JSON list of C-alpha atoms in Angstrom, two decimals:
[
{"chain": "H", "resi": 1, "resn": "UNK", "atom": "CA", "xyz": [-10.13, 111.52, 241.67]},
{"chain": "H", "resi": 2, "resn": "UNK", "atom": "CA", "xyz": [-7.45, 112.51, 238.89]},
{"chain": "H", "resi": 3, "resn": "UNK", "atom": "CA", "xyz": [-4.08, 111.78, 239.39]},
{"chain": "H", "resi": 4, "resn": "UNK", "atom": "CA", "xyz": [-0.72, 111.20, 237.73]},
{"chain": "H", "resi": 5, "resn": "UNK", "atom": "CA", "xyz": [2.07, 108.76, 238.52]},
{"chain": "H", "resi": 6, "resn": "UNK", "atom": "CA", "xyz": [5.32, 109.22, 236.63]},
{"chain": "H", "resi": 7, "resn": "UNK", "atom": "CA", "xyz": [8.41, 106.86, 237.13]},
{"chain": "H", "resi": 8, "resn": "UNK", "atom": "CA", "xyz": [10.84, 107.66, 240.08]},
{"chain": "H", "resi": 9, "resn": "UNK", "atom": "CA", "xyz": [14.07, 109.10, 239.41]},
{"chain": "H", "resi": 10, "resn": "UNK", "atom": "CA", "xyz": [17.08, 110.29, 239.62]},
{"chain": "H", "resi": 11, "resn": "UNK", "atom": "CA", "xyz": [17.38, 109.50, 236.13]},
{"chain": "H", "resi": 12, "resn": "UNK", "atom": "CA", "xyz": [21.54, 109.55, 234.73]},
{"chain": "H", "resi": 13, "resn": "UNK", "atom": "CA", "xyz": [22.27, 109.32, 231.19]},
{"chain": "H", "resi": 14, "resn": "UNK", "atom": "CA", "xyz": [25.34, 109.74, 228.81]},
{"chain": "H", "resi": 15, "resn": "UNK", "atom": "CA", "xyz": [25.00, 112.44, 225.89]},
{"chain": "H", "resi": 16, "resn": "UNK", "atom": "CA", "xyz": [23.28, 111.41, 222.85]},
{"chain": "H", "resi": 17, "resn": "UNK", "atom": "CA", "xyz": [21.46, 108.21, 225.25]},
{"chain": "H", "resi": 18, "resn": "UNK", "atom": "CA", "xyz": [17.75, 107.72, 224.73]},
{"chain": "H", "resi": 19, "resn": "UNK", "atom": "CA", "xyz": [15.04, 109.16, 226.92]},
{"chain": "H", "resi": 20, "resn": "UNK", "atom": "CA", "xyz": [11.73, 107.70, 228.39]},
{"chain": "H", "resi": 21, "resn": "UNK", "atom": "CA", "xyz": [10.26, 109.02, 231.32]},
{"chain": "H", "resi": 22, "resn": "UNK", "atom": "CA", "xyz": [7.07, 106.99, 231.82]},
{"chain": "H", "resi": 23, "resn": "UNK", "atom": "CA", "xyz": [3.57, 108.79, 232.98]},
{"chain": "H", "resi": 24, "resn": "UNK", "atom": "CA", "xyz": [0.35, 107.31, 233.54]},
{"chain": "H", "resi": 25, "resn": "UNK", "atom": "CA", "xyz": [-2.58, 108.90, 234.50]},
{"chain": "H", "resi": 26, "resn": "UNK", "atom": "CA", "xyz": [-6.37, 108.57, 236.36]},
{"chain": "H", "resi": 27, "resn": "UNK", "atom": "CA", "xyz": [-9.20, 111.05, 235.35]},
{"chain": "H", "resi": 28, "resn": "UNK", "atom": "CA", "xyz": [-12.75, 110.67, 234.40]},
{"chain": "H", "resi": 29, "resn": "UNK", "atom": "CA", "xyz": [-13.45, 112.81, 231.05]},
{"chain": "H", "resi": 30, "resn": "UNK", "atom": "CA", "xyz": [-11.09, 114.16, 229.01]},
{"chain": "H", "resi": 31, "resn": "UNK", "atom": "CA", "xyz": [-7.88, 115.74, 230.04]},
{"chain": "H", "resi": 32, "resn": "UNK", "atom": "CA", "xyz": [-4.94, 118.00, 228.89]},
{"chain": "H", "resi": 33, "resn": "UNK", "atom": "CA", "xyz": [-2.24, 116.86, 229.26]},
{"chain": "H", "resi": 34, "resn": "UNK", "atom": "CA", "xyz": [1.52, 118.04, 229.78]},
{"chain": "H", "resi": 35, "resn": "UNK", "atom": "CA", "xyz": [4.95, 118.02, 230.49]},
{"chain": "H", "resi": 36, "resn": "UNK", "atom": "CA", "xyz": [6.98, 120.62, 232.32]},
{"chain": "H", "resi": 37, "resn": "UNK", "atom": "CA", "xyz": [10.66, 120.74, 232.94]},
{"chain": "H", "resi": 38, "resn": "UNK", "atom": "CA", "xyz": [12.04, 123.20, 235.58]},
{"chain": "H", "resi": 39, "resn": "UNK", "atom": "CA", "xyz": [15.93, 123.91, 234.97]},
{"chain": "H", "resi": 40, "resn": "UNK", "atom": "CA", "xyz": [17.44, 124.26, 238.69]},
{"chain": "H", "resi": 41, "resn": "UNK", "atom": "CA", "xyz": [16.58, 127.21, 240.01]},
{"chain": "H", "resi": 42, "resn": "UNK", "atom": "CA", "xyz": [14.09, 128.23, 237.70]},
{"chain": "H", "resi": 43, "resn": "UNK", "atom": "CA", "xyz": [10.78, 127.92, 237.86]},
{"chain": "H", "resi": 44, "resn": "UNK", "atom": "CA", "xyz": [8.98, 125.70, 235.52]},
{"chain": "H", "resi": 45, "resn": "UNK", "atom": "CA", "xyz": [8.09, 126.06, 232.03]},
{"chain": "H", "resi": 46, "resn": "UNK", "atom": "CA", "xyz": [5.83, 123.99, 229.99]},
{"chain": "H", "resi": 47, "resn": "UNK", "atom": "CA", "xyz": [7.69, 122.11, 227.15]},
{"chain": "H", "resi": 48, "resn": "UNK", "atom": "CA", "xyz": [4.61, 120.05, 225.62]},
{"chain": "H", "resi": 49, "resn": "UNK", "atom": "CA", "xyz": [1.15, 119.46, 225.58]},
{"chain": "H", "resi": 50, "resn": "UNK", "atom": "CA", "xyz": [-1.46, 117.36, 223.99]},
{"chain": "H", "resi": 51, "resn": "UNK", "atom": "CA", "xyz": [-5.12, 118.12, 224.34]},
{"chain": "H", "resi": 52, "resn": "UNK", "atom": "CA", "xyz": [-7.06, 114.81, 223.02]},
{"chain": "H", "resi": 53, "resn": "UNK", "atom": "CA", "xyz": [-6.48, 111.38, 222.80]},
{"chain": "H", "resi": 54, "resn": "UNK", "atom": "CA", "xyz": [-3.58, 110.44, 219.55]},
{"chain": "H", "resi": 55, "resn": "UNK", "atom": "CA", "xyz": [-2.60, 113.74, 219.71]},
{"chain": "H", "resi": 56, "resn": "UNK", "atom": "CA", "xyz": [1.59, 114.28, 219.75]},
{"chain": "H", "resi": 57, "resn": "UNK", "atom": "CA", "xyz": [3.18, 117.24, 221.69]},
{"chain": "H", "resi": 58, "resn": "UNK", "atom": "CA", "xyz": [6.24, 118.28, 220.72]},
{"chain": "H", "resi": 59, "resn": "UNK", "atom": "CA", "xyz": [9.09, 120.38, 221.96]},
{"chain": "H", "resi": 60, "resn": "UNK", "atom": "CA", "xyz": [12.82, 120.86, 221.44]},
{"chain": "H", "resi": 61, "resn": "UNK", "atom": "CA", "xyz": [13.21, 117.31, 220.22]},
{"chain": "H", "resi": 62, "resn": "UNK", "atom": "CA", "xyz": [10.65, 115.94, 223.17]},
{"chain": "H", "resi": 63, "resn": "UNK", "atom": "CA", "xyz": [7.64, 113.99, 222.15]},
{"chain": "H", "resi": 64, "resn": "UNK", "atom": "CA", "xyz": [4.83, 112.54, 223.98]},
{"chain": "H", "resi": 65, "resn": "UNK", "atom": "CA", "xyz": [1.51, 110.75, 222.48]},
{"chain": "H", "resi": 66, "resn": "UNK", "atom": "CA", "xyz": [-1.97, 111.55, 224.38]},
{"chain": "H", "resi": 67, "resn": "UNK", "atom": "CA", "xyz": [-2.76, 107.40, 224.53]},
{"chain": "H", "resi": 68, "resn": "UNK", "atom": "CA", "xyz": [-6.33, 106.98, 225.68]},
{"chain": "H", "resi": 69, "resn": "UNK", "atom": "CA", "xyz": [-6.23, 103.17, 225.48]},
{"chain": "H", "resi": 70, "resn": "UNK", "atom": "CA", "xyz": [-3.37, 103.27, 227.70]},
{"chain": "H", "resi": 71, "resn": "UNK", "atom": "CA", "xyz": [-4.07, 106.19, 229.69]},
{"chain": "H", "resi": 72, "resn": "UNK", "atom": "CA", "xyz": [-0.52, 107.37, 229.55]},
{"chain": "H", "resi": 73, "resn": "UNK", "atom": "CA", "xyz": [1.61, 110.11, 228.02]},
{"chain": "H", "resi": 74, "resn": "UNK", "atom": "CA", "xyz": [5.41, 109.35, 228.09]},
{"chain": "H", "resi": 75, "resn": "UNK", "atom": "CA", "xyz": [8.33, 111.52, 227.48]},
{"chain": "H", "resi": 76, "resn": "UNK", "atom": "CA", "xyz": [10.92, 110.36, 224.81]},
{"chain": "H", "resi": 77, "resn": "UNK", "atom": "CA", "xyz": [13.77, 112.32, 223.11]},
{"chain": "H", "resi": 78, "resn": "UNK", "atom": "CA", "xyz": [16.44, 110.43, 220.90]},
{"chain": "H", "resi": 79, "resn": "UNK", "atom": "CA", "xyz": [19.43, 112.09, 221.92]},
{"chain": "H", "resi": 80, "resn": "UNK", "atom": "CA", "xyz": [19.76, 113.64, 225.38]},
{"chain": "H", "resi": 81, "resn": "UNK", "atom": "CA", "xyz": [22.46, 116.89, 225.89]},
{"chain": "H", "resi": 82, "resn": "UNK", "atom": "CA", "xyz": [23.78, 117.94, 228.90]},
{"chain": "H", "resi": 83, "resn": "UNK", "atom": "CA", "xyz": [21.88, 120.93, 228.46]},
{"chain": "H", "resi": 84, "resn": "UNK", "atom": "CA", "xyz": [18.78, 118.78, 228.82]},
{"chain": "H", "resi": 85, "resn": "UNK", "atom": "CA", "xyz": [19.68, 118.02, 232.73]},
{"chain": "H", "resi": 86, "resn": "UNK", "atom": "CA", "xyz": [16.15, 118.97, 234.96]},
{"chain": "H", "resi": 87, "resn": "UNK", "atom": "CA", "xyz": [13.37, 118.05, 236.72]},
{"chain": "H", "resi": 88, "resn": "UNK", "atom": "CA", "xyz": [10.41, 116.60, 234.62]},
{"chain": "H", "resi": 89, "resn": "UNK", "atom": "CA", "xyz": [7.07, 116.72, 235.54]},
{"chain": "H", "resi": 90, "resn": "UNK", "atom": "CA", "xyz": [3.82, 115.34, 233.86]},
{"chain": "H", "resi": 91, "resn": "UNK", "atom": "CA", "xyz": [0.85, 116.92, 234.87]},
{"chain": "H", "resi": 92, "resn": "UNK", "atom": "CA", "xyz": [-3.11, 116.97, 233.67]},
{"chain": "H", "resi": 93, "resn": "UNK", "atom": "CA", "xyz": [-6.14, 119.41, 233.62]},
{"chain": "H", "resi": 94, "resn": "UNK", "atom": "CA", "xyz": [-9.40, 118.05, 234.31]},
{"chain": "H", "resi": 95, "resn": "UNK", "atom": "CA", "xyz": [-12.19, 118.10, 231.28]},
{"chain": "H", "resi": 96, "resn": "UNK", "atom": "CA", "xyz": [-14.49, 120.52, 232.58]},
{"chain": "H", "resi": 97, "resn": "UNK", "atom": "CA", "xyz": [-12.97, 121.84, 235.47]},
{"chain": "H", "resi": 98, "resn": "UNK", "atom": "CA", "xyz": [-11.11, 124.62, 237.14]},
{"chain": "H", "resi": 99, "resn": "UNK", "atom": "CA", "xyz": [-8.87, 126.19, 234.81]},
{"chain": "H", "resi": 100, "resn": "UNK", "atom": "CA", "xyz": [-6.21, 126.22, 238.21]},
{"chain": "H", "resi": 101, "resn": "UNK", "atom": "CA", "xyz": [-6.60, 123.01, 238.82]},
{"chain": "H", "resi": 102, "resn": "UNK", "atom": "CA", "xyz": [-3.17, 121.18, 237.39]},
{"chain": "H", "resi": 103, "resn": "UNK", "atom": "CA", "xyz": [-2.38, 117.80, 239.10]},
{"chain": "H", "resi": 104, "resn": "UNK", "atom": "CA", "xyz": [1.26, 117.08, 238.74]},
{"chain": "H", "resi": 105, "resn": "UNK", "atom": "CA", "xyz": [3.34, 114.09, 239.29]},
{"chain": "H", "resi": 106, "resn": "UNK", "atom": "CA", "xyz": [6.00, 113.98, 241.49]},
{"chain": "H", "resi": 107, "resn": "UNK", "atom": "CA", "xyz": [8.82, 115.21, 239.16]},
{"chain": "H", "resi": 108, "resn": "UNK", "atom": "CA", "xyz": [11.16, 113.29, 237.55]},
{"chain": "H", "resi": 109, "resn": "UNK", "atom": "CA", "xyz": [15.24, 114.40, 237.64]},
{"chain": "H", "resi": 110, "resn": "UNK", "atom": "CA", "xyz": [17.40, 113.83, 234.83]},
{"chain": "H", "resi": 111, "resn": "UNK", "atom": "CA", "xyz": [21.16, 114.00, 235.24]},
{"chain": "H", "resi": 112, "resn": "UNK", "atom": "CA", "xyz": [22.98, 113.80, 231.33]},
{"chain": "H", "resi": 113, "resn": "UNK", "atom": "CA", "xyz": [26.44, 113.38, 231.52]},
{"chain": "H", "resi": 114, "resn": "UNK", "atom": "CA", "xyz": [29.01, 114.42, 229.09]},
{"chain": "G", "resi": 1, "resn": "UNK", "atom": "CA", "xyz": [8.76, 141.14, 228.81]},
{"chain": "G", "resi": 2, "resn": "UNK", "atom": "CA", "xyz": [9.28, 140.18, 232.50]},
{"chain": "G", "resi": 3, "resn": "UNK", "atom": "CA", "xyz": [8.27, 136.51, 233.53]},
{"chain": "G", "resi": 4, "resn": "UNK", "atom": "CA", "xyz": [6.63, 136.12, 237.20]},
{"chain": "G", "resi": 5, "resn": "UNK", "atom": "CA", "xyz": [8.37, 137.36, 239.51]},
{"chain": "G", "resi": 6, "resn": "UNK", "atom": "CA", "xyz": [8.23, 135.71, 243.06]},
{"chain": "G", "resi": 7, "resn": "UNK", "atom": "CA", "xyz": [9.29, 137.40, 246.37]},
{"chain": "G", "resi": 8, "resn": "UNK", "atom": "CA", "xyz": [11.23, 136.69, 247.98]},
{"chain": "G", "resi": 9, "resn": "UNK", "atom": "CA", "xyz": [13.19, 133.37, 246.67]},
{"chain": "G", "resi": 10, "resn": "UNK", "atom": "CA", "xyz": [14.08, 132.28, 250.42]},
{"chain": "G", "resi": 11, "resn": "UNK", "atom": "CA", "xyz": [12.33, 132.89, 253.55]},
{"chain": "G", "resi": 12, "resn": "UNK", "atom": "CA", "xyz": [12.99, 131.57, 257.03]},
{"chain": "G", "resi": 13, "resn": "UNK", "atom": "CA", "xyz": [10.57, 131.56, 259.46]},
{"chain": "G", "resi": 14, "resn": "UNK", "atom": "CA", "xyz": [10.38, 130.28, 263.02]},
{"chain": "G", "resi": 15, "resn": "UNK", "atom": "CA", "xyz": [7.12, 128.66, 264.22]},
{"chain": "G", "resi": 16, "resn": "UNK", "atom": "CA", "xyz": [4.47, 130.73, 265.25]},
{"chain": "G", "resi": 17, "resn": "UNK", "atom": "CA", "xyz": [5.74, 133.49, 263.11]},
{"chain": "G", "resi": 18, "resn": "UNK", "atom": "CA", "xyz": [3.81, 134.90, 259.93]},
{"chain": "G", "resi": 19, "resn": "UNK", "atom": "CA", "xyz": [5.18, 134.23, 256.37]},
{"chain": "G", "resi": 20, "resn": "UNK", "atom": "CA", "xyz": [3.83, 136.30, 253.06]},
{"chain": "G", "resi": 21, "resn": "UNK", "atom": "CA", "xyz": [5.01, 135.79, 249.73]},
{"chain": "G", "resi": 22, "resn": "UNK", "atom": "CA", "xyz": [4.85, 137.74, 247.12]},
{"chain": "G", "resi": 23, "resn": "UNK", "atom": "CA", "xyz": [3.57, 136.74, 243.05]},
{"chain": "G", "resi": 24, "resn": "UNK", "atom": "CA", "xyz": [3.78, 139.42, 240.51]},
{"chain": "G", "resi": 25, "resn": "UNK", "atom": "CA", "xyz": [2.31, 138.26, 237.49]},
{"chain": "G", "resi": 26, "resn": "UNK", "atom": "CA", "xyz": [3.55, 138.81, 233.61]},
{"chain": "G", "resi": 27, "resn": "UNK", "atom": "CA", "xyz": [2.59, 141.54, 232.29]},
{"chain": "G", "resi": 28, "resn": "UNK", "atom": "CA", "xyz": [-1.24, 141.78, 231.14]},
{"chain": "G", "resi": 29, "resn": "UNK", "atom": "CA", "xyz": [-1.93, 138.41, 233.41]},
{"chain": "G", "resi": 30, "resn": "UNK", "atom": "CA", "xyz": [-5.10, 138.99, 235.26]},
{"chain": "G", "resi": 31, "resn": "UNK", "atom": "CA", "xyz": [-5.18, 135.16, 236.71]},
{"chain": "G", "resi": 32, "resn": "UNK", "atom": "CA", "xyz": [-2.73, 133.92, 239.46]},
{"chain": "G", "resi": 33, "resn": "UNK", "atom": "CA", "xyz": [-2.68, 130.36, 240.83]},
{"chain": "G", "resi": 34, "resn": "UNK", "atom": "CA", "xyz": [-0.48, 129.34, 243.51]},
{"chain": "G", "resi": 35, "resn": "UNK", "atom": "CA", "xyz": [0.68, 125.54, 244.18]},
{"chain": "G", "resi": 36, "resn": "UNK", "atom": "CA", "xyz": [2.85, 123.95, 246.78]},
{"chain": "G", "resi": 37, "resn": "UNK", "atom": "CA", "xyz": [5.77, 121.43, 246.67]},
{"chain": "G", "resi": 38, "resn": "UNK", "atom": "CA", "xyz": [6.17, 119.51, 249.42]},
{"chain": "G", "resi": 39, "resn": "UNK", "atom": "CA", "xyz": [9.85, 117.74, 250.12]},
{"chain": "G", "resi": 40, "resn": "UNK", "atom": "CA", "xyz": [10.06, 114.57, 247.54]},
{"chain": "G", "resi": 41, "resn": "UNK", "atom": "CA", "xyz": [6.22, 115.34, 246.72]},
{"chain": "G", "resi": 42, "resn": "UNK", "atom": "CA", "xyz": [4.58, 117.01, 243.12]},
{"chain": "G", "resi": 43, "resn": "UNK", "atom": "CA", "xyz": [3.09, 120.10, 242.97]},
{"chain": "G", "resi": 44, "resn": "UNK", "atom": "CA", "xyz": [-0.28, 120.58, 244.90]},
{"chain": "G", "resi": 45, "resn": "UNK", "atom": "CA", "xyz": [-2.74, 123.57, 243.86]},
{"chain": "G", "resi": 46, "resn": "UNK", "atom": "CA", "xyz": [-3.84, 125.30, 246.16]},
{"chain": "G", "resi": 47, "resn": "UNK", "atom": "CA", "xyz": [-6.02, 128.31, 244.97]},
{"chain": "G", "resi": 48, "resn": "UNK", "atom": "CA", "xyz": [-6.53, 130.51, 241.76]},
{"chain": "G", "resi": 49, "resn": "UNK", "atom": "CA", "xyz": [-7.54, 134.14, 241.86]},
{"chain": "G", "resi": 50, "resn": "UNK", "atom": "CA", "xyz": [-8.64, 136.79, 239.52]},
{"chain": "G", "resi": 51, "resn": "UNK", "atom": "CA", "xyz": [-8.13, 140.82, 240.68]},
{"chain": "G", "resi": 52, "resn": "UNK", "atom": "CA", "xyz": [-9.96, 141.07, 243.73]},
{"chain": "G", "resi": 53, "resn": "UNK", "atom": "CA", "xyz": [-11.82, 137.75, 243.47]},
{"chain": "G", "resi": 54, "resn": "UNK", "atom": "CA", "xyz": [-10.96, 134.04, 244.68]},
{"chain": "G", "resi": 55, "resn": "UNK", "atom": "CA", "xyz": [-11.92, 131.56, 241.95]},
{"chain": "G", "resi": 56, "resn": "UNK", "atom": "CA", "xyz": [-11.16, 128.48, 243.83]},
{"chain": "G", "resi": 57, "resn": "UNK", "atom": "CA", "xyz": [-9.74, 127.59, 246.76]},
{"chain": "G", "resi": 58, "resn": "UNK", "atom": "CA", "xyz": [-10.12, 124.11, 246.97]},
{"chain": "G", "resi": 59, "resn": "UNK", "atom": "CA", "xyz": [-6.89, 123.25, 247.58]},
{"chain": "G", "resi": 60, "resn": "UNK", "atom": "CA", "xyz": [-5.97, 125.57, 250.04]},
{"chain": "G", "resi": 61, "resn": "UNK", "atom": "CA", "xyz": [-5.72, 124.12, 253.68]},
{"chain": "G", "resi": 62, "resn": "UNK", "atom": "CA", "xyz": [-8.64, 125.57, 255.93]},
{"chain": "G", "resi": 63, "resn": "UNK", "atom": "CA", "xyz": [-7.10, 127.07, 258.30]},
{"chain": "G", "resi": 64, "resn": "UNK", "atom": "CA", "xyz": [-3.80, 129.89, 258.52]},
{"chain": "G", "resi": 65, "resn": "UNK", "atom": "CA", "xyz": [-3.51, 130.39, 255.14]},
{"chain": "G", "resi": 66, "resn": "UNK", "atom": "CA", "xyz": [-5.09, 132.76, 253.27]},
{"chain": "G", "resi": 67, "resn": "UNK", "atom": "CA", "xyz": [-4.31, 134.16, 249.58]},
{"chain": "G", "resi": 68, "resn": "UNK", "atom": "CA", "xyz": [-5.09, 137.51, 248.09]},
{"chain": "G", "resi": 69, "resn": "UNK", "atom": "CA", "xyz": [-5.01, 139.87, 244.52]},
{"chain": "G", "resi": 70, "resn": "UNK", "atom": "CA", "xyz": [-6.00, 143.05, 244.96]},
{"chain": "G", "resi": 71, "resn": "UNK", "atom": "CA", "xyz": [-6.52, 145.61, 242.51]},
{"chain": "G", "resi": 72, "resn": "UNK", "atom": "CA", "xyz": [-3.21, 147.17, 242.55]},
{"chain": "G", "resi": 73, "resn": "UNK", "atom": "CA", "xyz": [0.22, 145.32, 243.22]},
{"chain": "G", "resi": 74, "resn": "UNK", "atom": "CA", "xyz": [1.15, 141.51, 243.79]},
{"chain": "G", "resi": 75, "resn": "UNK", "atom": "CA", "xyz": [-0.77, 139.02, 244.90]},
{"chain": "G", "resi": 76, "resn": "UNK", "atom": "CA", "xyz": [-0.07, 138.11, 248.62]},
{"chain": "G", "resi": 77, "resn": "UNK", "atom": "CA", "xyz": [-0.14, 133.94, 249.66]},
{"chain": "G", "resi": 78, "resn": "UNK", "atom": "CA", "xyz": [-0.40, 134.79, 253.59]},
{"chain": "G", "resi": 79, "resn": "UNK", "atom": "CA", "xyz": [0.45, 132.20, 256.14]},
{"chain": "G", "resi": 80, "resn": "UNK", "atom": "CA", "xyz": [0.02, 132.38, 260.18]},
{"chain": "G", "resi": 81, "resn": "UNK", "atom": "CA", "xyz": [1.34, 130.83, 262.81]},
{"chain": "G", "resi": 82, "resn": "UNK", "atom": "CA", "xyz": [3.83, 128.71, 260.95]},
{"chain": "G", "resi": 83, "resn": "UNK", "atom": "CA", "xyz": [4.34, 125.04, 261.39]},
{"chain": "G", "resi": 84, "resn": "UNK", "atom": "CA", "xyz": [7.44, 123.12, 260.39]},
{"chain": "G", "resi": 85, "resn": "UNK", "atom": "CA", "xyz": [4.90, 121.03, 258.26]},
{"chain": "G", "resi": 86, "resn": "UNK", "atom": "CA", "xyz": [5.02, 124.44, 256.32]},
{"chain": "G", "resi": 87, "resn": "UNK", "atom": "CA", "xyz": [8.03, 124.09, 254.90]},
{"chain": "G", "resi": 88, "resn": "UNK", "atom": "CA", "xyz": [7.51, 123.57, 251.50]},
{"chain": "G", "resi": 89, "resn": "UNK", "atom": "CA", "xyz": [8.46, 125.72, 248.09]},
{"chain": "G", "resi": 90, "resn": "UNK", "atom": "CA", "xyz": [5.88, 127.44, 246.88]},
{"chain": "G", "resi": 91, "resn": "UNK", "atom": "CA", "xyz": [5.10, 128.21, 242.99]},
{"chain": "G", "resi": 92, "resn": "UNK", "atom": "CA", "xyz": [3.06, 131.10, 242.00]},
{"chain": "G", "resi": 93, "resn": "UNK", "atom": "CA", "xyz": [1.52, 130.91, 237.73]},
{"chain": "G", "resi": 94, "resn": "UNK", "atom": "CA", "xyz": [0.04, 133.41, 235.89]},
{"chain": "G", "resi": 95, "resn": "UNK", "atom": "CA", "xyz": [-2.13, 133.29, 232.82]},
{"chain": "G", "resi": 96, "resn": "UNK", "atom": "CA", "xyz": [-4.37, 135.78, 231.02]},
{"chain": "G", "resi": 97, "resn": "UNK", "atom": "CA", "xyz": [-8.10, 135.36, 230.46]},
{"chain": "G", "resi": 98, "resn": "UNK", "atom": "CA", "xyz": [-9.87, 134.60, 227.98]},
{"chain": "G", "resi": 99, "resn": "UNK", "atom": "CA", "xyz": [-13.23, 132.32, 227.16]},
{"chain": "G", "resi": 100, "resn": "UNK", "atom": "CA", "xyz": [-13.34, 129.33, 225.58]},
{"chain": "G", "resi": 101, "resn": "UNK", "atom": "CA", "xyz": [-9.80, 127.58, 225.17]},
{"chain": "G", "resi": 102, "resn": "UNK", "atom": "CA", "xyz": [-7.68, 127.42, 228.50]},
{"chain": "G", "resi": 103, "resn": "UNK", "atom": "CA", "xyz": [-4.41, 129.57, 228.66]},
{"chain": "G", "resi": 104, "resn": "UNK", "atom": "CA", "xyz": [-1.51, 128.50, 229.54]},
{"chain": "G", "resi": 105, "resn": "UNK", "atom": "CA", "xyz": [-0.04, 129.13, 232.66]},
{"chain": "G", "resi": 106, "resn": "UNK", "atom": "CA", "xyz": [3.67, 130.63, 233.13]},
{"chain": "G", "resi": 107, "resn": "UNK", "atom": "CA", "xyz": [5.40, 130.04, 236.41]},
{"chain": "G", "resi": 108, "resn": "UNK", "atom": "CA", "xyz": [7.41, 131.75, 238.78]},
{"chain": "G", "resi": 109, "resn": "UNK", "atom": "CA", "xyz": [11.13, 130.52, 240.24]},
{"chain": "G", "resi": 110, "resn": "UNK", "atom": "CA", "xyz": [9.19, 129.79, 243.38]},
{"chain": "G", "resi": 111, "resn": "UNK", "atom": "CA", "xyz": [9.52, 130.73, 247.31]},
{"chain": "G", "resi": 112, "resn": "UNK", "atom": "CA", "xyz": [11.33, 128.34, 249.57]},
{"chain": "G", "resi": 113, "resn": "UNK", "atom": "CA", "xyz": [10.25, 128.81, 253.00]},
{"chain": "G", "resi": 114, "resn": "UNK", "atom": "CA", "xyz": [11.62, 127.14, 255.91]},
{"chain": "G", "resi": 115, "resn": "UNK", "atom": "CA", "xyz": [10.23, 127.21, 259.29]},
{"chain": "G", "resi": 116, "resn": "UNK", "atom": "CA", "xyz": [12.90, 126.16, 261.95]}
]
């Protein structure tokens, strides 16, 4: 079945660092894919998406790149703020299916630090 | 424009008891989805639901829970007889319809329950 793995955190960077918070993924077709980030005590809000394979979502100085051959779609930002401190999570919609049906990773939380 | 609105944020439950919580979708949503975050675990869905009509409910567990959205006011995730295994935060997204391309789906701050 589909699933998505995305690497373990906590995550703890200084200000201005580089991010990359790996995801993989397993589906049969051709899935959306996305990345949410839920600020604590929010609840979460899509920051990027990419819908077919090469495509590049981009958000607030996030990227990620749909890579088919690779079947992964990996956060990266050039200079993390403070601000930026949350919970990540990847996530995918199945080609085809239910419109509900959003498999996330487990979350990934980043700590910045001034 | 009001987001979702979840209700309420915190609930404590003992076992046996009965927990509802409460998703009020953005304003002009007519599709609510509800998922479930285990401790240390992603989000899990567990059913999607137009006004007065289950979609899919393949992810909701068979038996004690039940999820509704009736014509008028919020839609109701209903669980009986509580377990500690219940314990869990629970997400409630709304999107609006429409054919062809999939909508996006905004999400609520979530319900934490806690069954002692």
């Amino acid at each position: 079945g589909n699933s998505v793995t995305q690497m373990e955190g906590p995550v703890t960077l200084s200000e201005e660092a580089f991010l990359t918070i790996n995801c993989t993924y397993t589906a049969t077709g051709y899935p959306s894919l996305f990345w949410y980030v839920q600020y604590p005590g929010e609840g979460l809000q899509l920051l990027l998406k990419a819908t077919k394979a090469d495509d590049k979502g981009s958000n607030k100085g996030f990227e990620a790149t749909y890579r088919k051959e690779t079947t992964s779609f990996h956060l990266e930002k050039g200079s993390v703020q403070v601000s930026d401190s949350a919970v990540y999570f990847c996530a995918l919609r199945g080609y085809g299916g239910s419109q509900g049906n959003l498999i996330f990773g487990k979350g990934t939380k980043l700590s910045v630090k001034p | 424009n009001a987001g979702v609105m979840q209700n309420p944020r915190h609930l404590v439950r003992r076992r046996g008891q009965e927990a509802r919580l409460r998703c009020s979708p953005m304003k002009g949503h007519s599709h609510v989805y509800w998922y479930r975050q285990l401790p240390e675990e992603g989000l899990k869905f567990m059913v999607y639901l137009q006004k007065e009509n289950i979609i899919d409910e393949s992810g909701m567990p068979k038996e004690r829970f039940s999820a509704e959205f009736p014509k008028e006011g919020p839609s109701i995730l209903r669980i009986q007889q509580v377990v500690r295994g219940d314990s869990a935060a629970y997400f409630c997204a709304s999107s609006h319809g429409t054919s062809g391309s999939v909508p996006e789906q905004y999400f609520g701050p979530g319900t934490r329950l806690t069954v002692t």
